[in-house]
Amino acid sequence: MHNIRPVQAEDVKAIVSQAGQAALEALRVLGVADIESAVHTLVRSSSLTRTIEHQGSPIAVFGFVPTSATGSSVWLIAIDNLSALPPSLIVQAKDYLQEVAKDFPKLTTAVWEKNPDHIRWVQWLGFQETSRAHINGEVFLNFVREENHGI
């Protein structure tokens, strides 16, 4: 079974030790040398952080860093082969994101173009590609997801 819960200190170490190659390489492209410290920094700078747990083990950590009163940037570090997880987990993640969108109707994220699993995941979650950024010779896709709550 799977669960979305608050991040615990040991989750970061567990995720970094099993993180997918695409996630680790994307962080290296961004100039991150100490990945575990960088993820701890992301956790500390986020207004909300969660761990996705599957069969009792953490498989991803993610968070929301506010960018405005109604916007937030979303980050996620996950184990390899996230696409092989049960569809019910992805449905639960989409429901959770819908709940967060009540406070942050505009969510943004960026994904390294060489990480097709993560690109498919954010597209399924309702994010639309808006632009591309070239960082250290690599391409990152910028995505946005906006909710209209009758405003």
CSV table of N, CA and C in Angstrom, one decimal:
chain,number,residue,atom,x,y,z
A,1,MET,N,0.8,-1.2,0.0
A,1,MET,CA,0.0,0.0,0.0
A,1,MET,C,0.9,1.2,0.0
A,2,HIS,N,0.3,2.4,-0.3
A,2,HIS,CA,1.1,3.6,-0.3
A,2,HIS,C,0.4,4.7,0.5
A,3,ASN,N,1.2,5.7,0.8
A,3,ASN,CA,0.8,6.7,1.7
A,3,ASN,C,1.6,8.0,1.4
A,4,ILE,N,0.9,9.2,1.6
A,4,ILE,CA,1.6,10.5,1.5
A,4,ILE,C,1.6,11.0,2.9
A,5,ARG,N,2.8,11.3,3.4
A,5,ARG,CA,2.9,11.7,4.8
A,5,ARG,C,4.0,12.8,4.9
A,6,PRO,N,4.0,13.5,6.1
A,6,PRO,CA,5.1,14.5,6.3
A,6,PRO,C,6.5,13.9,6.2
A,7,VAL,N,7.5,14.6,5.7
A,7,VAL,CA,8.8,14.1,5.6
A,7,VAL,C,9.5,14.0,7.0
A,8,GLN,N,10.2,12.9,7.1
A,8,GLN,CA,10.9,12.6,8.3
A,8,GLN,C,12.4,12.7,7.9
A,9,ALA,N,13.3,13.0,8.9
A,9,ALA,CA,14.7,13.2,8.6
A,9,ALA,C,15.3,12.1,7.9
A,10,GLU,N,15.0,10.9,8.2
A,10,GLU,CA,15.6,9.7,7.5
A,10,GLU,C,15.2,9.5,6.1
A,11,ASP,N,14.0,10.1,5.7
A,11,ASP,CA,13.5,9.9,4.4
A,11,ASP,C,14.5,10.5,3.3
A,12,VAL,N,15.1,11.6,3.6
A,12,VAL,CA,16.0,12.2,2.6
A,12,VAL,C,17.2,11.3,2.3
A,13,LYS,N,17.8,10.7,3.3
A,13,LYS,CA,18.9,9.8,3.1
A,13,LYS,C,18.5,8.6,2.3
A,14,ALA,N,17.3,8.0,2.6
A,14,ALA,CA,16.8,6.9,1.9
A,14,ALA,C,16.5,7.2,0.5
A,15,ILE,N,15.9,8.3,0.2
A,15,ILE,CA,15.6,8.7,-1.2
A,15,ILE,C,16.9,8.9,-2.0
A,16,VAL,N,17.8,9.7,-1.4
A,16,VAL,CA,19.0,10.0,-2.2
A,16,VAL,C,19.8,8.7,-2.5
A,17,SER,N,19.8,7.8,-1.5
A,17,SER,CA,20.5,6.5,-1.8
A,17,SER,C,19.9,5.7,-2.9
A,18,GLN,N,18.6,5.9,-3.2
A,18,GLN,CA,17.9,5.1,-4.2
A,18,GLN,C,17.4,5.9,-5.4
A,19,ALA,N,17.8,7.2,-5.4
A,19,ALA,CA,17.3,8.1,-6.4
A,19,ALA,C,17.6,7.7,-7.8
A,20,GLY,N,16.7,8.0,-8.7
A,20,GLY,CA,16.8,7.6,-10.1
A,20,GLY,C,18.0,8.3,-10.7
A,21,GLN,N,18.7,7.7,-11.6
A,21,GLN,CA,19.8,8.3,-12.3
A,21,GLN,C,19.5,9.6,-12.9
A,22,ALA,N,18.3,9.7,-13.5
A,22,ALA,CA,17.9,11.0,-14.2
A,22,ALA,C,17.8,12.1,-13.2
A,23,ALA,N,17.2,11.9,-12.0
A,23,ALA,CA,17.1,12.9,-11.0
A,23,ALA,C,18.5,13.3,-10.5
A,24,LEU,N,19.4,12.4,-10.2
A,24,LEU,CA,20.7,12.7,-9.7
A,24,LEU,C,21.5,13.5,-10.8
A,25,GLU,N,21.4,13.0,-12.0
A,25,GLU,CA,22.1,13.7,-13.1
A,25,GLU,C,21.6,15.1,-13.3
A,26,ALA,N,20.3,15.3,-13.2
A,26,ALA,CA,19.7,16.7,-13.4
A,26,ALA,C,20.3,17.6,-12.3
A,27,LEU,N,20.4,17.1,-11.1
A,27,LEU,CA,20.9,17.9,-10.0
A,27,LEU,C,22.4,18.2,-10.3
A,28,ARG,N,23.1,17.3,-10.8
A,28,ARG,CA,24.5,17.5,-11.1
A,28,ARG,C,24.7,18.6,-12.2
A,29,VAL,N,23.8,18.5,-13.2
A,29,VAL,CA,23.8,19.5,-14.3
A,29,VAL,C,23.5,20.9,-13.7
A,30,LEU,N,22.7,21.0,-12.7
A,30,LEU,CA,22.4,22.2,-12.1
A,30,LEU,C,23.6,22.7,-11.2
A,31,GLY,N,24.6,21.9,-11.1
A,31,GLY,CA,25.8,22.3,-10.3
A,31,GLY,C,25.8,21.8,-8.8
A,32,VAL,N,24.9,20.9,-8.5
A,32,VAL,CA,24.8,20.4,-7.1
A,32,VAL,C,25.8,19.3,-6.9
A,33,ALA,N,26.7,19.5,-6.0
A,33,ALA,CA,27.8,18.5,-5.7
A,33,ALA,C,27.3,17.6,-4.6
A,34,ASP,N,26.7,18.1,-3.5
A,34,ASP,CA,26.3,17.3,-2.4
A,34,ASP,C,24.8,17.2,-2.4
A,35,ILE,N,24.3,16.1,-3.0
A,35,ILE,CA,22.9,16.0,-3.3
A,35,ILE,C,22.1,15.9,-2.0
A,36,GLU,N,22.5,15.1,-1.1
A,36,GLU,CA,21.8,15.0,0.2
A,36,GLU,C,21.6,16.3,0.9
A,37,SER,N,22.7,17.1,1.0
A,37,SER,CA,22.6,18.5,1.6
A,37,SER,C,21.6,19.3,0.8
A,38,ALA,N,21.6,19.2,-0.5
A,38,ALA,CA,20.7,20.0,-1.4
A,38,ALA,C,19.3,19.7,-1.1
A,39,VAL,N,19.0,18.4,-1.0
A,39,VAL,CA,17.6,18.0,-0.7
A,39,VAL,C,17.2,18.4,0.7
A,40,HIS,N,18.1,18.4,1.7
A,40,HIS,CA,17.8,18.9,3.0
A,40,HIS,C,17.4,20.4,2.9
A,41,THR,N,18.2,21.1,2.1
A,41,THR,CA,17.9,22.5,1.9
A,41,THR,C,16.6,22.8,1.3
A,42,LEU,N,16.2,22.0,0.3
A,42,LEU,CA,14.9,22.1,-0.3
A,42,LEU,C,13.8,21.8,0.7
A,43,VAL,N,14.0,20.8,1.5
A,43,VAL,CA,13.0,20.5,2.6
A,43,VAL,C,12.8,21.7,3.5
A,44,ARG,N,13.9,22.3,3.9
A,44,ARG,CA,13.9,23.4,4.9
A,44,ARG,C,13.3,24.7,4.2
A,45,SER,N,13.5,24.9,2.9
A,45,SER,CA,13.0,26.1,2.3
A,45,SER,C,11.5,26.0,1.8
A,46,SER,N,10.9,24.8,1.9
A,46,SER,CA,9.6,24.5,1.4
A,46,SER,C,8.5,24.8,2.5
A,47,SER,N,7.4,25.3,2.1
A,47,SER,CA,6.3,25.6,3.0
A,47,SER,C,5.6,24.3,3.4
A,48,LEU,N,5.7,23.3,2.5
A,48,LEU,CA,5.0,22.0,2.7
A,48,LEU,C,5.9,21.0,2.1
A,49,THR,N,6.2,19.9,2.8
A,49,THR,CA,7.0,18.8,2.3
A,49,THR,C,6.3,17.5,2.6
A,50,ARG,N,6.4,16.5,1.7
A,50,ARG,CA,5.8,15.2,1.9
A,50,ARG,C,6.7,14.1,1.4
A,51,THR,N,6.5,13.0,2.0
A,51,THR,CA,7.1,11.7,1.5
A,51,THR,C,6.0,10.9,0.9
A,52,ILE,N,6.3,10.3,-0.2
A,52,ILE,CA,5.4,9.2,-0.8
A,52,ILE,C,6.0,7.9,-0.4
A,53,GLU,N,5.2,7.1,0.3
A,53,GLU,CA,5.7,5.8,0.8
A,53,GLU,C,4.9,4.7,0.1
A,54,HIS,N,5.7,3.7,-0.3
A,54,HIS,CA,5.0,2.5,-1.0
A,54,HIS,C,5.5,1.3,-0.3
A,55,GLN,N,4.6,0.5,0.2
A,55,GLN,CA,4.9,-0.7,1.0
A,55,GLN,C,5.8,-0.5,2.1
A,56,GLY,N,5.6,0.7,2.8
A,56,GLY,CA,6.4,1.0,4.0
A,56,GLY,C,7.8,1.7,3.7
A,57,SER,N,8.1,1.9,2.5
A,57,SER,CA,9.4,2.5,2.2
A,57,SER,C,9.2,3.8,1.4
A,58,PRO,N,10.0,4.8,1.7
A,58,PRO,CA,9.9,6.1,1.0
A,58,PRO,C,10.4,5.9,-0.5
A,59,ILE,N,9.6,6.4,-1.4
A,59,ILE,CA,9.9,6.3,-2.8
A,59,ILE,C,10.1,7.7,-3.4
A,60,ALA,N,9.7,8.7,-2.7
A,60,ALA,CA,9.9,10.1,-3.2
A,60,ALA,C,9.7,11.1,-2.1
A,61,VAL,N,10.3,12.2,-2.2
A,61,VAL,CA,10.1,13.3,-1.3
A,61,VAL,C,9.8,14.5,-2.3
A,62,PHE,N,8.8,15.4,-1.8
A,62,PHE,CA,8.5,16.5,-2.7
A,62,PHE,C,8.1,17.7,-1.8
A,63,GLY,N,8.1,18.9,-2.4
A,63,GLY,CA,7.8,20.0,-1.6
A,63,GLY,C,7.3,21.2,-2.4
A,64,PHE,N,6.8,22.2,-1.8
A,64,PHE,CA,6.2,23.4,-2.4
A,64,PHE,C,7.0,24.6,-1.9
A,65,VAL,N,7.6,25.3,-2.7
A,65,VAL,CA,8.3,26.6,-2.3
A,65,VAL,C,7.5,27.7,-2.9
A,66,PRO,N,6.9,28.5,-2.0
A,66,PRO,CA,6.0,29.7,-2.4
A,66,PRO,C,6.8,30.6,-3.3
A,67,THR,N,6.2,31.0,-4.4
A,67,THR,CA,6.7,32.0,-5.3
A,67,THR,C,5.9,33.3,-5.3
A,68,SER,N,4.7,33.3,-4.8
A,68,SER,CA,3.9,34.5,-4.7
A,68,SER,C,2.8,34.1,-3.7
A,69,ALA,N,1.8,35.0,-3.5
A,69,ALA,CA,0.7,34.7,-2.5
A,69,ALA,C,-0.1,33.6,-3.0
A,70,THR,N,-0.2,33.3,-4.3
A,70,THR,CA,-1.1,32.3,-4.8
A,70,THR,C,-0.3,31.2,-5.7
A,71,GLY,N,1.0,31.3,-5.7
A,71,GLY,CA,1.8,30.4,-6.5
A,71,GLY,C,2.9,29.7,-5.7
A,72,SER,N,3.3,28.6,-6.2
A,72,SER,CA,4.3,27.8,-5.6
A,72,SER,C,5.1,27.0,-6.6
A,73,SER,N,6.4,26.8,-6.4
A,73,SER,CA,7.2,25.9,-7.3
A,73,SER,C,7.2,24.5,-6.6
A,74,VAL,N,7.0,23.5,-7.4
A,74,VAL,CA,7.0,22.1,-6.9
A,74,VAL,C,8.3,21.4,-7.2
A,75,TRP,N,8.9,20.7,-6.3
A,75,TRP,CA,10.0,19.9,-6.6
A,75,TRP,C,9.8,18.5,-6.1
A,76,LEU,N,10.5,17.5,-6.7
A,76,LEU,CA,10.3,16.1,-6.4
A,76,LEU,C,11.6,15.4,-6.7
A,77,ILE,N,12.0,14.5,-5.7
A,77,ILE,CA,13.2,13.6,-5.9
A,77,ILE,C,12.6,12.2,-5.7
A,78,ALA,N,12.8,11.4,-6.6
A,78,ALA,CA,12.2,10.0,-6.5
A,78,ALA,C,13.2,8.9,-6.9
A,79,ILE,N,12.8,7.7,-6.5
A,79,ILE,CA,13.6,6.5,-6.8
A,79,ILE,C,13.5,6.3,-8.3
A,80,ASP,N,14.3,5.4,-8.8
A,80,ASP,CA,14.3,5.0,-10.2
A,80,ASP,C,13.0,4.3,-10.5
A,81,ASN,N,12.6,4.4,-11.8
A,81,ASN,CA,11.5,3.6,-12.3
A,81,ASN,C,10.2,3.9,-11.6
A,82,LEU,N,9.9,5.2,-11.4
A,82,LEU,CA,8.7,5.7,-10.8
A,82,LEU,C,7.5,5.3,-11.6
A,83,SER,N,7.7,5.1,-13.0
A,83,SER,CA,6.5,4.8,-13.8
A,83,SER,C,6.0,3.4,-13.6
A,84,ALA,N,6.8,2.5,-12.9
A,84,ALA,CA,6.4,1.1,-12.7
A,84,ALA,C,5.5,1.0,-11.4
A,85,LEU,N,5.3,2.1,-10.8
A,85,LEU,CA,4.4,2.1,-9.5
A,85,LEU,C,3.0,1.9,-9.9
A,86,PRO,N,2.2,1.4,-9.0
A,86,PRO,CA,0.7,1.2,-9.2
A,86,PRO,C,0.0,2.5,-9.6
A,87,PRO,N,-0.9,2.4,-10.6
A,87,PRO,CA,-1.7,3.6,-11.0
A,87,PRO,C,-2.4,4.3,-9.9
A,88,SER,N,-2.8,3.5,-8.9
A,88,SER,CA,-3.5,4.1,-7.7
A,88,SER,C,-2.7,5.1,-7.0
A,89,LEU,N,-1.4,4.9,-7.0
A,89,LEU,CA,-0.5,5.9,-6.3
A,89,LEU,C,-0.5,7.2,-7.1
A,90,ILE,N,-0.5,7.1,-8.4
A,90,ILE,CA,-0.5,8.3,-9.2
A,90,ILE,C,-1.8,9.0,-9.1
A,91,VAL,N,-2.9,8.3,-9.0
A,91,VAL,CA,-4.2,8.9,-8.7
A,91,VAL,C,-4.2,9.6,-7.4
A,92,GLN,N,-3.7,9.0,-6.3
A,92,GLN,CA,-3.6,9.6,-5.0
A,92,GLN,C,-2.8,10.9,-5.1
A,93,ALA,N,-1.7,10.9,-5.8
A,93,ALA,CA,-0.8,12.1,-6.0
A,93,ALA,C,-1.6,13.2,-6.6
A,94,LYS,N,-2.4,12.9,-7.6
A,94,LYS,CA,-3.2,13.9,-8.3
A,94,LYS,C,-4.3,14.5,-7.4
A,95,ASP,N,-4.9,13.6,-6.6
A,95,ASP,CA,-5.9,14.1,-5.6
A,95,ASP,C,-5.2,15.0,-4.6
A,96,TYR,N,-4.0,14.7,-4.1
A,96,TYR,CA,-3.3,15.5,-3.2
A,96,TYR,C,-2.9,16.8,-3.8
A,97,LEU,N,-2.5,16.8,-5.0
A,97,LEU,CA,-2.1,18.1,-5.7
A,97,LEU,C,-3.3,19.0,-5.9
A,98,GLN,N,-4.5,18.4,-6.1
A,98,GLN,CA,-5.7,19.1,-6.2
A,98,GLN,C,-6.0,19.8,-4.9
A,99,GLU,N,-5.8,19.2,-3.8
A,99,GLU,CA,-6.0,19.7,-2.5
A,99,GLU,C,-5.0,20.9,-2.2
A,100,VAL,N,-3.8,20.8,-2.6
A,100,VAL,CA,-2.8,21.8,-2.4
A,100,VAL,C,-3.1,23.0,-3.3
A,101,ALA,N,-3.7,22.8,-4.5
A,101,ALA,CA,-4.1,23.9,-5.4
A,101,ALA,C,-5.1,24.8,-4.8
A,102,LYS,N,-5.8,24.4,-3.7
A,102,LYS,CA,-6.7,25.3,-3.1
A,102,LYS,C,-6.0,26.5,-2.5
A,103,ASP,N,-4.8,26.3,-2.0
A,103,ASP,CA,-3.9,27.3,-1.4
A,103,ASP,C,-3.0,28.0,-2.4
A,104,PHE,N,-2.6,27.2,-3.4
A,104,PHE,CA,-1.6,27.6,-4.4
A,104,PHE,C,-2.2,27.3,-5.8
A,105,PRO,N,-3.1,28.1,-6.3
A,105,PRO,CA,-3.7,27.7,-7.6
A,105,PRO,C,-2.8,27.7,-8.8
A,106,LYS,N,-1.6,28.4,-8.6
A,106,LYS,CA,-0.6,28.4,-9.7
A,106,LYS,C,0.6,27.6,-9.2
A,107,LEU,N,0.8,26.4,-9.8
A,107,LEU,CA,2.0,25.6,-9.5
A,107,LEU,C,2.9,25.6,-10.7
A,108,THR,N,4.2,25.7,-10.4
A,108,THR,CA,5.2,25.6,-11.5
A,108,THR,C,6.3,24.5,-11.1
A,109,THR,N,6.9,24.0,-12.1
A,109,THR,CA,8.0,23.1,-11.9
A,109,THR,C,8.9,23.1,-13.2
A,110,ALA,N,10.0,22.5,-13.1
A,110,ALA,CA,10.9,22.4,-14.2
A,110,ALA,C,11.5,20.9,-14.2
A,111,VAL,N,11.6,20.4,-15.4
A,111,VAL,CA,12.0,19.0,-15.5
A,111,VAL,C,13.1,18.9,-16.6
A,112,TRP,N,14.2,18.2,-16.3
A,112,TRP,CA,15.3,18.0,-17.2
A,112,TRP,C,14.7,17.2,-18.4
A,113,GLU,N,15.0,17.6,-19.6
A,113,GLU,CA,14.4,16.9,-20.8
A,113,GLU,C,14.8,15.5,-20.9
A,114,LYS,N,15.8,15.0,-20.3
A,114,LYS,CA,16.3,13.6,-20.4
A,114,LYS,C,15.6,12.8,-19.3
A,115,ASN,N,14.6,13.3,-18.6
A,115,ASN,CA,13.9,12.5,-17.6
A,115,ASN,C,12.4,12.3,-18.1
A,116,PRO,N,12.2,11.4,-19.0
A,116,PRO,CA,10.9,11.2,-19.6
A,116,PRO,C,9.8,10.7,-18.6
A,117,ASP,N,10.2,9.9,-17.6
A,117,ASP,CA,9.2,9.5,-16.6
A,117,ASP,C,8.7,10.6,-15.8
A,118,HIS,N,9.5,11.6,-15.4
A,118,HIS,CA,9.1,12.7,-14.7
A,118,HIS,C,8.2,13.7,-15.6
A,119,ILE,N,8.6,13.8,-16.8
A,119,ILE,CA,7.8,14.6,-17.8
A,119,ILE,C,6.4,14.0,-17.9
A,120,ARG,N,6.3,12.7,-18.1
A,120,ARG,CA,5.0,12.1,-18.2
A,120,ARG,C,4.2,12.3,-16.9
A,121,TRP,N,4.8,12.2,-15.8
A,121,TRP,CA,4.2,12.3,-14.5
A,121,TRP,C,3.6,13.7,-14.4
A,122,VAL,N,4.4,14.8,-14.6
A,122,VAL,CA,3.8,16.1,-14.4
A,122,VAL,C,2.8,16.4,-15.4
A,123,GLN,N,2.9,15.9,-16.6
A,123,GLN,CA,1.8,16.1,-17.6
A,123,GLN,C,0.5,15.4,-17.2
A,124,TRP,N,0.6,14.2,-16.7
A,124,TRP,CA,-0.6,13.5,-16.2
A,124,TRP,C,-1.2,14.3,-15.0
A,125,LEU,N,-0.4,14.9,-14.2
A,125,LEU,CA,-0.9,15.7,-13.1
A,125,LEU,C,-1.5,17.0,-13.5
A,126,GLY,N,-1.5,17.3,-14.8
A,126,GLY,CA,-2.2,18.5,-15.3
A,126,GLY,C,-1.3,19.7,-15.6
A,127,PHE,N,0.0,19.5,-15.5
A,127,PHE,CA,1.0,20.6,-15.9
A,127,PHE,C,1.1,20.7,-17.4
A,128,GLN,N,1.2,21.9,-17.9
A,128,GLN,CA,1.4,22.2,-19.3
A,128,GLN,C,2.8,22.8,-19.5
A,129,GLU,N,3.5,22.4,-20.5
A,129,GLU,CA,4.8,22.9,-20.8
A,129,GLU,C,4.7,24.4,-21.3
A,130,THR,N,5.5,25.3,-20.7
A,130,THR,CA,5.3,26.7,-21.1
A,130,THR,C,6.6,27.2,-21.8
A,131,SER,N,7.7,26.7,-21.5
A,131,SER,CA,9.0,27.2,-22.1
A,131,SER,C,10.1,26.2,-21.9
A,132,ARG,N,11.2,26.5,-22.4
A,132,ARG,CA,12.4,25.7,-22.2
A,132,ARG,C,13.5,26.6,-21.8
A,133,ALA,N,14.4,26.1,-20.8
A,133,ALA,CA,15.5,26.9,-20.3
A,133,ALA,C,16.8,26.1,-20.6
A,134,HIS,N,17.8,26.8,-21.0
A,134,HIS,CA,19.1,26.1,-21.3
A,134,HIS,C,20.0,26.4,-20.1
A,135,ILE,N,20.4,25.4,-19.3
A,135,ILE,CA,21.2,25.5,-18.1
A,135,ILE,C,22.4,24.6,-18.3
A,136,ASN,N,23.6,25.2,-18.2
A,136,ASN,CA,24.8,24.4,-18.3
A,136,ASN,C,24.8,23.5,-19.5
A,137,GLY,N,24.3,24.0,-20.7
A,137,GLY,CA,24.3,23.2,-21.9
A,137,GLY,C,23.2,22.1,-22.0
A,138,GLU,N,22.3,22.1,-21.0
A,138,GLU,CA,21.2,21.1,-21.0
A,138,GLU,C,19.9,21.8,-21.0
A,139,VAL,N,18.8,21.1,-21.5
A,139,VAL,CA,17.5,21.7,-21.6
A,139,VAL,C,16.6,21.3,-20.5
A,140,PHE,N,16.0,22.2,-19.8
A,140,PHE,CA,15.0,22.0,-18.8
A,140,PHE,C,13.6,22.5,-19.3
A,141,LEU,N,12.6,21.7,-19.2
A,141,LEU,CA,11.3,22.1,-19.6
A,141,LEU,C,10.5,22.8,-18.4
A,142,ASN,N,10.0,23.9,-18.6
A,142,ASN,CA,9.2,24.6,-17.6
A,142,ASN,C,7.7,24.3,-17.7
A,143,PHE,N,7.1,24.0,-16.6
A,143,PHE,CA,5.7,23.6,-16.7
A,143,PHE,C,4.9,24.5,-15.7
A,144,VAL,N,3.6,24.6,-16.0
A,144,VAL,CA,2.7,25.3,-15.1
A,144,VAL,C,1.4,24.6,-15.0
A,145,ARG,N,0.8,24.7,-13.8
A,145,ARG,CA,-0.6,24.1,-13.6
A,145,ARG,C,-1.4,25.1,-12.9
A,146,GLU,N,-2.5,25.6,-13.5
A,146,GLU,CA,-3.3,26.6,-12.9
A,146,GLU,C,-4.7,26.2,-12.7
A,147,GLU,N,-5.2,26.5,-11.5
A,147,GLU,CA,-6.6,26.2,-11.1
A,147,GLU,C,-7.4,27.5,-11.2
A,148,ASN,N,-8.6,27.4,-11.7
A,148,ASN,CA,-9.5,28.5,-11.6
A,148,ASN,C,-10.6,28.2,-10.6
A,149,HIS,N,-10.6,28.9,-9.5
A,149,HIS,CA,-11.5,28.7,-8.4
A,149,HIS,C,-12.7,29.7,-8.5
A,150,GLY,N,-13.1,30.0,-9.7
A,150,GLY,CA,-14.2,30.9,-9.8
A,150,GLY,C,-13.8,32.4,-9.6
A,151,ILE,N,-12.5,32.7,-9.7
A,151,ILE,CA,-12.1,34.0,-9.5
A,151,ILE,C,-12.2,34.8,-10.8
